[in-house]
PDB file of C-alpha atoms and ligand atoms in Angstrom:
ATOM      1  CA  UNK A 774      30.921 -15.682   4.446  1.00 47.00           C
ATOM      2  CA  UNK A 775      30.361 -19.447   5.235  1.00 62.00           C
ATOM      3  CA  UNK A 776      29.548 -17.956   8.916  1.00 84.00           C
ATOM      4  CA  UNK A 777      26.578 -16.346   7.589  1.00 95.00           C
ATOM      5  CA  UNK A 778      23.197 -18.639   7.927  1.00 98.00           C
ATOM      6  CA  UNK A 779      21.366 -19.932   4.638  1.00 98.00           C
ATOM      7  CA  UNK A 780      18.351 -18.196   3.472  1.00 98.00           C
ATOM      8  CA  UNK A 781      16.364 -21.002   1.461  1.00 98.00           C
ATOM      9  CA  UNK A 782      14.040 -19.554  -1.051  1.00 98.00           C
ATOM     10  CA  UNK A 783      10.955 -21.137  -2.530  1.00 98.00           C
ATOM     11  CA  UNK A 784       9.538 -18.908  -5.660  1.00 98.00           C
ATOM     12  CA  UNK A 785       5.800 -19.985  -5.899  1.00 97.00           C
ATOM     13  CA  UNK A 786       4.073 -18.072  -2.488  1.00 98.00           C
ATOM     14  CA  UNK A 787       7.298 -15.685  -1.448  1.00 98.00           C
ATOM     15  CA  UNK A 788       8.044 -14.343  -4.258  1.00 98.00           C
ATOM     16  CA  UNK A 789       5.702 -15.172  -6.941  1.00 98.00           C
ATOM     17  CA  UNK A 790       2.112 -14.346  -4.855  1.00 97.00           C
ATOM     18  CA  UNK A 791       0.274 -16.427  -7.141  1.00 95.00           C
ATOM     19  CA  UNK A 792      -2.863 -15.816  -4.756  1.00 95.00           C
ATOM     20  CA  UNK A 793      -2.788 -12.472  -4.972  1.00 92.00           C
ATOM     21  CA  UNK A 794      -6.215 -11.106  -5.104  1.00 88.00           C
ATOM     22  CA  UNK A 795      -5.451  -7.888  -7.741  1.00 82.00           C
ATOM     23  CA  UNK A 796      -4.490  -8.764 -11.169  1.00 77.00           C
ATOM     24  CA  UNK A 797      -1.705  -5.829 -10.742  1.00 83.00           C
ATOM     25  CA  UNK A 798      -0.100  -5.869  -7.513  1.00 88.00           C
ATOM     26  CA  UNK A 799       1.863  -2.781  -6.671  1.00 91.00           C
ATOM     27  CA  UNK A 800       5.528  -3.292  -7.133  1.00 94.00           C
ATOM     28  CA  UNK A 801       5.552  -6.420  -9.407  1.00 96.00           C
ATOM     29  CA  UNK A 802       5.839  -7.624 -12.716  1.00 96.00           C
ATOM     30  CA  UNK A 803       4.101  -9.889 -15.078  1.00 95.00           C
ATOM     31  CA  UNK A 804       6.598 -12.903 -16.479  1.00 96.00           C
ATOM     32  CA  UNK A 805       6.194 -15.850 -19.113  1.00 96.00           C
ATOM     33  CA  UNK A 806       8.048 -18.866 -18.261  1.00 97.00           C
ATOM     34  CA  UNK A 807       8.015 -22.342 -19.537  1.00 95.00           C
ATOM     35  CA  UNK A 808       9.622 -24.232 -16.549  1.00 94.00           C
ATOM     36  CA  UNK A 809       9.985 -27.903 -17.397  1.00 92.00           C
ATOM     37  CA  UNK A 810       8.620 -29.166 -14.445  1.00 89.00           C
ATOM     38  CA  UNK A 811       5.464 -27.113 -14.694  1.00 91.00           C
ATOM     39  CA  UNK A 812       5.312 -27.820 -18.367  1.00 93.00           C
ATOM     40  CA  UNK A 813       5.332 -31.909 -17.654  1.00 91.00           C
ATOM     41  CA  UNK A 814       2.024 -31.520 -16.229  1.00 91.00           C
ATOM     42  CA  UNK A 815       0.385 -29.462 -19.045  1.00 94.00           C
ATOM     43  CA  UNK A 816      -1.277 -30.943 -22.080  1.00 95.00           C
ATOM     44  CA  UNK A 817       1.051 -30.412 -24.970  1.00 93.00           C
ATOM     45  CA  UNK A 818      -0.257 -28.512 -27.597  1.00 92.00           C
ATOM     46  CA  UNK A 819      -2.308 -26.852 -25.500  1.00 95.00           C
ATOM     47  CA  UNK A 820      -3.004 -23.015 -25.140  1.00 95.00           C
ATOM     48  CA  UNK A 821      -1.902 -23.085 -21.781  1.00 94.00           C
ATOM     49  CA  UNK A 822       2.069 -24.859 -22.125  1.00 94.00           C
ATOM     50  CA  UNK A 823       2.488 -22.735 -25.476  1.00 95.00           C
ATOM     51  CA  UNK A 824       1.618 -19.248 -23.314  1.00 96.00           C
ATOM     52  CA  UNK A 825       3.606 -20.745 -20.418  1.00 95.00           C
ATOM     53  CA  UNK A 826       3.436 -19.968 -16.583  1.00 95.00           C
ATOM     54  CA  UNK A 827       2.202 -16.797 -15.488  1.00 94.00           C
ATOM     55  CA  UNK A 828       4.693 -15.262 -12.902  1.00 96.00           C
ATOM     56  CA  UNK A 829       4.504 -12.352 -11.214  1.00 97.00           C
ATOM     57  CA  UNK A 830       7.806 -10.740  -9.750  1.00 97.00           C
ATOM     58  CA  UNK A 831       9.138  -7.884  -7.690  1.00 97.00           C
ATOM     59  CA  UNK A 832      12.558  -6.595  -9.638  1.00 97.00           C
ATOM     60  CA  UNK A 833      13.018  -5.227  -5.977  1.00 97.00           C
ATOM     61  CA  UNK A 834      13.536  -8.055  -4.132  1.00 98.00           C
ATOM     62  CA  UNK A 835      16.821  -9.645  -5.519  1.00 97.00           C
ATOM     63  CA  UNK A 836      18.838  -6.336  -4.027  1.00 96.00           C
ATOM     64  CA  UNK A 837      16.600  -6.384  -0.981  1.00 97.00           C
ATOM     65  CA  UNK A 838      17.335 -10.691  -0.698  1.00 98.00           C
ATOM     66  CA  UNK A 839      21.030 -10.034  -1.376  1.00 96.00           C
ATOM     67  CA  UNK A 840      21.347  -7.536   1.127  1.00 96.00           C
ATOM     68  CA  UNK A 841      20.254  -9.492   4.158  1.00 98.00           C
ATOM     69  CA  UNK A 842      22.984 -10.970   6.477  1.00 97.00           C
ATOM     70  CA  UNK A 843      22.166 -14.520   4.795  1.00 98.00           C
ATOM     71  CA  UNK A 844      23.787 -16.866   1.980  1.00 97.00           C
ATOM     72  CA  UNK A 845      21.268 -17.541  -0.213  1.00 98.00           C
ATOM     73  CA  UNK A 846      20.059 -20.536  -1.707  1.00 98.00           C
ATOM     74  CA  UNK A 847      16.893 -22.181  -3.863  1.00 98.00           C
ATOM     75  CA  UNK A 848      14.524 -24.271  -1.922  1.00 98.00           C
ATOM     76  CA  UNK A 849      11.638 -24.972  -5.104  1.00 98.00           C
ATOM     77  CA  UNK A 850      10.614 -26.955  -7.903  1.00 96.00           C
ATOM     78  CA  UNK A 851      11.901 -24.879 -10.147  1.00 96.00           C
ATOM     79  CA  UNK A 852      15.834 -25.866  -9.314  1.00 96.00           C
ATOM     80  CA  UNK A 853      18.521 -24.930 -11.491  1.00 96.00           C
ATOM     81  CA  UNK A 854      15.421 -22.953 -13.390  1.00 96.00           C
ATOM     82  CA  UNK A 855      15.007 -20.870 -10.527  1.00 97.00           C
ATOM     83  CA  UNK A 856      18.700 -19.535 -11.586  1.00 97.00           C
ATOM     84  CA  UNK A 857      17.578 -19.606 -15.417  1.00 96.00           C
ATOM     85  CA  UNK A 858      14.431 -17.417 -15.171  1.00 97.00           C
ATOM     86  CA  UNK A 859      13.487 -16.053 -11.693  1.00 98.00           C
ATOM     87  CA  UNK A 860      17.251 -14.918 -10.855  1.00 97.00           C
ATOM     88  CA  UNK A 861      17.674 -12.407 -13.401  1.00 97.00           C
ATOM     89  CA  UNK A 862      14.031 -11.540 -13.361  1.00 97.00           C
ATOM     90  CA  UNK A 863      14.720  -9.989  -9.796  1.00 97.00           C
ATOM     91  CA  UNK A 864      18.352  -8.964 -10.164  1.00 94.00           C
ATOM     92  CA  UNK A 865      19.696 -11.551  -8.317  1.00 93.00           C
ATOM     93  CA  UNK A 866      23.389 -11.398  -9.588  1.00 78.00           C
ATOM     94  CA  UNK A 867      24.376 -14.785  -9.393  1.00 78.00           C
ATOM     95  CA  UNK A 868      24.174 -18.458  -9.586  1.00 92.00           C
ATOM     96  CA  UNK A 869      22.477 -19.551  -6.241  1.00 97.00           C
ATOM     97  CA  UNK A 870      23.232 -23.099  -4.661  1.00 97.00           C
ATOM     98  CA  UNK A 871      20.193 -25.148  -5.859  1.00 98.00           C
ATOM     99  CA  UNK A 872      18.597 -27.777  -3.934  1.00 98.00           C
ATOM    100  CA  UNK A 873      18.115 -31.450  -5.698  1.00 97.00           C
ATOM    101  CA  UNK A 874      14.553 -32.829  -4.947  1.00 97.00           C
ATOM    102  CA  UNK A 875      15.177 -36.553  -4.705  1.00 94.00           C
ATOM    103  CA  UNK A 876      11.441 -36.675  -6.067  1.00 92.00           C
ATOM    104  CA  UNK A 877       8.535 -33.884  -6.203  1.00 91.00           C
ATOM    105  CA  UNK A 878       5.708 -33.670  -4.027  1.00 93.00           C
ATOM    106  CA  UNK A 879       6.679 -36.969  -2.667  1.00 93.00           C
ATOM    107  CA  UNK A 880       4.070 -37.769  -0.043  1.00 95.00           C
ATOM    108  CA  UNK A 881       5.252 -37.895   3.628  1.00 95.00           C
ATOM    109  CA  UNK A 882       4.973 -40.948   5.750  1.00 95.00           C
ATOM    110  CA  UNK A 883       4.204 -38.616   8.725  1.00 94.00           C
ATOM    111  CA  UNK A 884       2.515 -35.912   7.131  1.00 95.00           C
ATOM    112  CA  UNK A 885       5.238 -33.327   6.786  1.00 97.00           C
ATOM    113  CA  UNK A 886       5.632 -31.081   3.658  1.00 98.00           C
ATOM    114  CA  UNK A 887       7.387 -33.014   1.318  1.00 98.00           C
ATOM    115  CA  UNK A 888      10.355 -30.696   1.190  1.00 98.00           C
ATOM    116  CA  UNK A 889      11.461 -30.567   4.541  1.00 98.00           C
ATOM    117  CA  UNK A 890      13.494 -33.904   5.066  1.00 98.00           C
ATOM    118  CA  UNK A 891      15.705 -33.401   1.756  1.00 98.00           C
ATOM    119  CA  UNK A 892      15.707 -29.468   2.918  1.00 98.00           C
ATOM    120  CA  UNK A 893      16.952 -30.674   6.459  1.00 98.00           C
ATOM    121  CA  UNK A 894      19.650 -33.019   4.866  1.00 97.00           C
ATOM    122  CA  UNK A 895      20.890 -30.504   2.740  1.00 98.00           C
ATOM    123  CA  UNK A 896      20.823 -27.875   5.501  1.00 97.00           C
ATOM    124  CA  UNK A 897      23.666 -30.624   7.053  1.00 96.00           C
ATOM    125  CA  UNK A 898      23.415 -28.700  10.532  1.00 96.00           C
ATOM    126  CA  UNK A 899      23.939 -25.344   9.509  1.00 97.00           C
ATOM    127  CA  UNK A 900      21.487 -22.891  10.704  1.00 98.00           C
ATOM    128  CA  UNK A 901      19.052 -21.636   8.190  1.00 98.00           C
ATOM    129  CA  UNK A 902      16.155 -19.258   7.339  1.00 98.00           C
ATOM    130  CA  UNK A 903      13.210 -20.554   5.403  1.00 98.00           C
ATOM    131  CA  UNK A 904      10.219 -18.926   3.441  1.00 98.00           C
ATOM    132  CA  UNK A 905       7.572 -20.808   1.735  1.00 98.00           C
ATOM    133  CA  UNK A 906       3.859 -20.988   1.841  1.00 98.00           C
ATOM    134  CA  UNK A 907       3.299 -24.397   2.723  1.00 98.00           C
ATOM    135  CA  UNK A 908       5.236 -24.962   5.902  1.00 98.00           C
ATOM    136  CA  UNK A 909       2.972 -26.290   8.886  1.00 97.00           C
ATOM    137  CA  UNK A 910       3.365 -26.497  12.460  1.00 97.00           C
ATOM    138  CA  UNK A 911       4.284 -30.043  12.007  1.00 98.00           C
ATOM    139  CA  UNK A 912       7.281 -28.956  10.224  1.00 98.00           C
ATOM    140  CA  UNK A 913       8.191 -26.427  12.621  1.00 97.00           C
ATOM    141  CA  UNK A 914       8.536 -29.568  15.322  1.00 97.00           C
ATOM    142  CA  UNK A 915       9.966 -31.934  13.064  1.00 98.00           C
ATOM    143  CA  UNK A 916      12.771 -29.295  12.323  1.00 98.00           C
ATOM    144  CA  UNK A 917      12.960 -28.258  16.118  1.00 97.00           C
ATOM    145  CA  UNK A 918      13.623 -31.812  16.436  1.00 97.00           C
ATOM    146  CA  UNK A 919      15.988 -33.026  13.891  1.00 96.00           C
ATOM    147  CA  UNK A 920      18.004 -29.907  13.318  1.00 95.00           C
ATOM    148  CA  UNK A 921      20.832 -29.024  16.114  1.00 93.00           C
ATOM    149  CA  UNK A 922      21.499 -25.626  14.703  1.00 97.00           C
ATOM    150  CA  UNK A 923      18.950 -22.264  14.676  1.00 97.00           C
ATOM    151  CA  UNK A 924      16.229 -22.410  12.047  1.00 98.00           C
ATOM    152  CA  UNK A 925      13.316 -19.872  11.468  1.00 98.00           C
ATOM    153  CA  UNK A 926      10.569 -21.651   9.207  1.00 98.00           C
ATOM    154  CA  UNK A 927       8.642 -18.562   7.805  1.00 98.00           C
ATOM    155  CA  UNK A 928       5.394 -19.194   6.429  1.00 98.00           C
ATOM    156  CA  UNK A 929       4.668 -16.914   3.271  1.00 98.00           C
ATOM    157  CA  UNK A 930       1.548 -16.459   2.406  1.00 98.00           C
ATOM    158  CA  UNK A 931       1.001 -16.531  -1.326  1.00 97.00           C
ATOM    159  CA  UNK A 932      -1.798 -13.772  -1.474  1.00 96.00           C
ATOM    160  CA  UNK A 933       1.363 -11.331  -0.425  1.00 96.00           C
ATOM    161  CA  UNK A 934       4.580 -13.018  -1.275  1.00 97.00           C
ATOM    162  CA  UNK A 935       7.537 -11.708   0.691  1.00 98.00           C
ATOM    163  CA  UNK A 936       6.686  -8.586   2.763  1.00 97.00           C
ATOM    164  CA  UNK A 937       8.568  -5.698   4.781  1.00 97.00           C
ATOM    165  CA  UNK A 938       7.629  -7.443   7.667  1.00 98.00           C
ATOM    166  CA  UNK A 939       9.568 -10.518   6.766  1.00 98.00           C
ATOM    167  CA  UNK A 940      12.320  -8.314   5.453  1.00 98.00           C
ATOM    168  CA  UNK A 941      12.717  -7.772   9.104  1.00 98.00           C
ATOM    169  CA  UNK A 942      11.760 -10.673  11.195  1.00 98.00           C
ATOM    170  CA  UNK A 943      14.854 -12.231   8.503  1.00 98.00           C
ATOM    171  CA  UNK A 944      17.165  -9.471   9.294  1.00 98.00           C
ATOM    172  CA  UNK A 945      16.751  -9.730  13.283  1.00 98.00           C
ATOM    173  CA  UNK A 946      16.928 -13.521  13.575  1.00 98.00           C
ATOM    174  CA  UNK A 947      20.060 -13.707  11.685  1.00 97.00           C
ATOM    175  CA  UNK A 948      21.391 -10.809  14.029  1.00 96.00           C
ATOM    176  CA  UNK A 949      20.470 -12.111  16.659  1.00 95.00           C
ATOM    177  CA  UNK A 950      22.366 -15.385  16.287  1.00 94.00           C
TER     178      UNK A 950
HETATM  179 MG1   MG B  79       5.575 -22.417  -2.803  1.00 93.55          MG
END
């Protein structure tokens, strides 16, 4: 299996839309969460960090995320929480590697998305798929760059979260490798 190319996952954007424009989008579910990094930056006490984080999941997509041709692994600020409370909330049927944030939203001498540099390290020159809704163009160089093996930087957007379409373009770049 270690043949098979990483699929790093961010939750906020591909899989929680948390732009979504309907209050009920087809497909997903409703969650209450109380990840610890979220709840560091709420006012304690307060109505908000006792109702928690409003998440929104698809119970489809840990089957359809399992089945691609990928090893999977977290890429968000939930970490290890991501395993906790998103996992089972999508049937995803085991512990996932977790990536280690040396520090959140750290900002980026050169304007890059703070994840990409401890991503790219972790990565170690393995090829890898990646969906989140804040890559840029700039990291799409930087990576092009400073990775030696494939990588497909997939921009989610976080009105839609993951889509059929992506499903695809996944599937056919890991194929085609
Ligand atoms: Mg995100």
């Amino acid at each position: 299996m270690t043949d098979r190319p990483l699929l790093l996952l961010d939750v906020d954007g591909p899989l929680n839309p948390y732009a979504a424009r309907l209050p009920r989008l087809r497909g997903y579910a409703a969650h209450r969460f109380h990840p610890a990094n979220w709840l560091a930056r709420q006012t304690p006490g307060s109505r908000r960090h006792r109702r928690g984080l409003r998440v929104v999941l698809n119970p489809s997509h840990g089957r359809r995320l399992v089945g691609l041709p990928f090893e999977l692994a977290w890429a968000t600020t939930w970490m290890h929480e991501a395993n906790e409370m998103v996992g089972p909330a999508i049937g995803l049927p085991a512990a996932l590697p977790v990536i280690e944030w040396p520090e959140l939203f750290a900002r980026d001498p050169d304007g890059l998305y703070w994840k990409t540099r401890p991503l790219l390290d972790w990565a170690a020159g393995r090829p890898f798929a990646w969906v989140d809704d804040m890559i840029t163009d700039l990291d799409s160089r930087h990576v092009t760059a400073h990775h030696d093996a494939p990588a497909l930087l997939l921009r989610i957007h976080p009105r839609h979260g993951l889509r059929e379409r992506d499903f695809t373009t996944l599937t056919r770049w890991a194929e085609a490798l």
